[in-house]
PDB file of C-alpha atoms in Angstrom:
ATOM      1  CA  MET A 123      -4.733  -6.273 -21.626  1.00 61.00           C
ATOM      2  CA  LYS A 124      -5.090  -9.460 -18.635  1.00 60.00           C
ATOM      3  CA  PHE A 125      -4.645  -8.677 -16.169  1.00 62.00           C
ATOM      4  CA  ASP A 126      -5.008 -11.773 -12.816  1.00 64.00           C
ATOM      5  CA  MET A 127      -3.981 -11.274  -9.571  1.00 69.00           C
ATOM      6  CA  GLY A 128      -4.829 -13.674  -6.140  1.00 72.00           C
ATOM      7  CA  GLU A 129      -6.977 -13.145  -3.908  1.00 75.00           C
ATOM      8  CA  THR A 130      -4.606 -12.342  -1.119  1.00 78.00           C
ATOM      9  CA  THR A 131      -2.637  -9.263  -3.196  1.00 78.00           C
ATOM     10  CA  LEU A 132      -3.085  -6.363  -1.040  1.00 78.00           C
ATOM     11  CA  ALA A 133      -3.616  -7.774   1.874  1.00 80.00           C
ATOM     12  CA  VAL A 134      -0.396  -9.150   1.859  1.00 80.00           C
ATOM     13  CA  LEU A 135       0.991  -5.979   0.324  1.00 80.00           C
ATOM     14  CA  GLY A 136      -0.781  -3.872   2.780  1.00 79.00           C
ATOM     15  CA  LYS A 137       0.167  -6.396   6.196  1.00 80.00           C
ATOM     16  CA  ASN A 138       4.193  -5.758   3.867  1.00 78.00           C
ATOM     17  CA  THR A 139       2.937  -1.341   3.686  1.00 78.00           C
ATOM     18  CA  ALA A 140       2.700  -1.685   7.518  1.00 76.00           C
ATOM     19  CA  GLY A 141       5.933  -3.158   8.537  1.00 74.00           C
ATOM     20  CA  SER A 142       7.702  -0.862   6.458  1.00 74.00           C
ATOM     21  CA  SER A 143       5.950   2.144   8.455  1.00 71.00           C
ATOM     22  CA  ASP A 144       7.297   1.373  11.579  1.00 71.00           C
ATOM     23  CA  ASP A 145      10.789   0.160  10.492  1.00 79.00           C
ATOM     24  CA  LEU A 146      10.582   4.208   8.005  1.00 81.00           C
ATOM     25  CA  GLY A 147      10.822   5.714  11.943  1.00 79.00           C
ATOM     26  CA  THR A 148      13.637   4.271  12.427  1.00 84.00           C
ATOM     27  CA  LEU A 149      15.400   4.681   9.918  1.00 88.00           C
ATOM     28  CA  ILE A 150      15.551   8.516   9.282  1.00 84.00           C
ATOM     29  CA  ARG A 151      16.531   8.408  13.458  1.00 83.00           C
ATOM     30  CA  ALA A 152      19.783   6.021  12.391  1.00 89.00           C
ATOM     31  CA  LEU A 153      19.819   8.132   9.290  1.00 86.00           C
ATOM     32  CA  VAL A 154      20.733  11.174  11.892  1.00 83.00           C
ATOM     33  CA  GLN A 155      22.850   8.960  14.603  1.00 88.00           C
ATOM     34  CA  SER A 156      25.050   8.022  11.263  1.00 88.00           C
ATOM     35  CA  ALA A 157      25.768  11.957   9.803  1.00 83.00           C
ATOM     36  CA  GLU A 158      25.907  12.458  13.681  1.00 83.00           C
ATOM     37  CA  PRO A 159      30.148  12.208  13.275  1.00 87.00           C
ATOM     38  CA  LEU A 160      30.259  14.966   9.886  1.00 81.00           C
ATOM     39  CA  GLU A 161      28.301  16.642  11.695  1.00 78.00           C
ATOM     40  CA  GLY A 162      31.595  19.570  12.991  1.00 81.00           C
ATOM     41  CA  LYS A 163      32.785  19.656   9.091  1.00 84.00           C
ATOM     42  CA  PHE A 164      29.849  20.903   7.690  1.00 81.00           C
ATOM     43  CA  ASN A 165      29.462  24.818   6.822  1.00 86.00           C
ATOM     44  CA  GLY A 166      27.742  27.065   4.836  1.00 90.00           C
ATOM     45  CA  ALA A 167      24.455  26.283   3.775  1.00 91.00           C
ATOM     46  CA  GLY A 168      25.811  21.899   4.170  1.00 86.00           C
ATOM     47  CA  LYS A 169      25.324  22.484   7.800  1.00 85.00           C
ATOM     48  CA  ALA A 170      22.615  24.449   6.986  1.00 90.00           C
ATOM     49  CA  THR A 171      21.031  21.234   5.285  1.00 87.00           C
ATOM     50  CA  PHE A 172      21.864  18.615   7.584  1.00 83.00           C
ATOM     51  CA  ASP A 173      21.510  20.608  10.574  1.00 86.00           C
ATOM     52  CA  SER A 174      17.663  21.363   9.062  1.00 88.00           C
ATOM     53  CA  PHE A 175      16.894  17.673   8.749  1.00 84.00           C
ATOM     54  CA  LYS A 176      18.430  16.551  11.742  1.00 85.00           C
ATOM     55  CA  LEU A 177      15.866  19.724  13.879  1.00 87.00           C
ATOM     56  CA  ARG A 178      12.943  17.749  11.835  1.00 89.00           C
ATOM     57  CA  ALA A 179      13.852  13.801  11.299  1.00 86.00           C
ATOM     58  CA  ASP A 180      10.514  14.110  13.480  1.00 84.00           C
ATOM     59  CA  GLU A 181       8.148  16.054  11.530  1.00 89.00           C
ATOM     60  CA  ILE A 182       9.239  14.459   8.622  1.00 86.00           C
ATOM     61  CA  THR A 183       9.208  10.230  10.352  1.00 84.00           C
ATOM     62  CA  ALA A 184       5.560  11.691  11.075  1.00 87.00           C
ATOM     63  CA  ALA A 185       4.900  13.305   7.279  1.00 89.00           C
ATOM     64  CA  LEU A 186       6.210   9.968   5.648  1.00 87.00           C
ATOM     65  CA  ASN A 187       4.164   7.498   8.521  1.00 85.00           C
ATOM     66  CA  SER A 188       0.683   9.094   7.449  1.00 88.00           C
ATOM     67  CA  SER A 189       1.656   9.099   3.331  1.00 88.00           C
ATOM     68  CA  LEU A 190       2.274   5.599   4.000  1.00 86.00           C
ATOM     69  CA  ALA A 191      -1.314   5.074   5.917  1.00 86.00           C
ATOM     70  CA  SER A 192      -2.510   6.895   3.347  1.00 88.00           C
ATOM     71  CA  ILE A 193      -1.184   4.167   1.113  1.00 87.00           C
ATOM     72  CA  LEU A 194      -2.513   1.900   3.267  1.00 85.00           C
ATOM     73  CA  GLY A 195      -6.155   3.541   3.988  1.00 87.00           C
ATOM     74  CA  GLY A 196      -5.511   3.251  -0.818  1.00 88.00           C
ATOM     75  CA  GLN A 197      -5.142  -0.908  -0.578  1.00 85.00           C
ATOM     76  CA  ALA A 198      -7.876  -1.550   1.864  1.00 86.00           C
ATOM     77  CA  GLY A 199     -10.572  -0.073  -0.128  1.00 88.00           C
ATOM     78  CA  MET A 200      -8.675  -1.868  -3.889  1.00 86.00           C
ATOM     79  CA  ASP A 201      -9.437  -5.151  -1.361  1.00 85.00           C
ATOM     80  CA  GLU A 202     -12.177  -4.759  -0.579  1.00 87.00           C
ATOM     81  CA  ALA A 203     -13.373  -3.313  -4.139  1.00 86.00           C
ATOM     82  CA  PHE A 204     -11.663  -7.204  -5.377  1.00 82.00           C
ATOM     83  CA  GLY A 205     -13.745  -9.394  -2.352  1.00 81.00           C
ATOM     84  CA  THR A 206     -17.007  -7.627  -2.737  1.00 88.00           C
ATOM     85  CA  GLY A 207     -16.413  -6.945  -6.938  1.00 83.00           C
ATOM     86  CA  THR A 208     -15.660 -11.047  -6.673  1.00 81.00           C
ATOM     87  CA  GLN A 209     -18.865 -12.165  -4.582  1.00 84.00           C
ATOM     88  CA  GLU A 210     -21.045  -9.909  -6.686  1.00 90.00           C
ATOM     89  CA  GLN A 211     -19.150 -11.214  -9.436  1.00 87.00           C
ATOM     90  CA  SER A 212     -19.722 -14.573  -8.622  1.00 86.00           C
ATOM     91  CA  ASP A 213     -23.337 -14.757  -6.993  1.00 87.00           C
ATOM     92  CA  ASN A 214     -24.868 -12.747 -10.915  1.00 88.00           C
ATOM     93  CA  ALA A 215     -23.070 -15.663 -12.315  1.00 87.00           C
ATOM     94  CA  HIS A 216     -25.029 -18.414  -9.879  1.00 86.00           C
ATOM     95  CA  LYS A 217     -28.932 -15.717 -10.490  1.00 87.00           C
ATOM     96  CA  ASN A 218     -28.024 -15.927 -14.063  1.00 84.00           C
ATOM     97  CA  MET A 219     -27.497 -19.822 -14.987  1.00 82.00           C
ATOM     98  CA  GLY A 220     -30.549 -20.417 -12.274  1.00 78.00           C
ATOM     99  CA  ALA A 221     -32.522 -17.595 -14.542  1.00 79.00           C
ATOM    100  CA  ALA A 222     -31.173 -19.599 -17.827  1.00 77.00           C
ATOM    101  CA  ASN A 223     -33.400 -21.848 -19.895  1.00 74.00           C
ATOM    102  CA  PHE A 224     -31.225 -24.817 -21.366  1.00 73.00           C
ATOM    103  CA  GLN A 225     -33.507 -27.588 -23.237  1.00 74.00           C
ATOM    104  CA  ALA A 226     -33.931 -24.257 -25.237  1.00 71.00           C
ATOM    105  CA  ALA A 227     -31.010 -24.229 -25.540  1.00 69.00           C
ATOM    106  CA  ARG A 228     -30.776 -27.622 -26.987  1.00 71.00           C
ATOM    107  CA  PHE A 229     -30.116 -29.016 -30.557  1.00 70.00           C
ATOM    108  CA  SER A 230     -32.636 -31.756 -31.388  1.00 66.00           C
ATOM    109  CA  GLY A 231     -31.333 -33.951 -34.292  1.00 56.00           C
TER     110      GLY A 231
END
């Protein structure tokens, strides 16, 4: 199995995820606002659940944003690890090529 990823893939993914974090809070607030016309139509457990969601919207947003921040941290760590690995691989290849005795590998014939 071959895994091939461009050098900027994780950086671009991180930027997109950061933008999603901002959008998420806006979407949750929009959901609460768009459901307000239905507020008087809920009864029983449905009303209690809706009221709880509405009251906890900021808490839910903060928890989701915290989770996204952790994802961003993981992506940044992976990006750094891939970058470091690529550089180390290049450095090792150059070092080993410099130490190789190519003359000994020649075939005379």
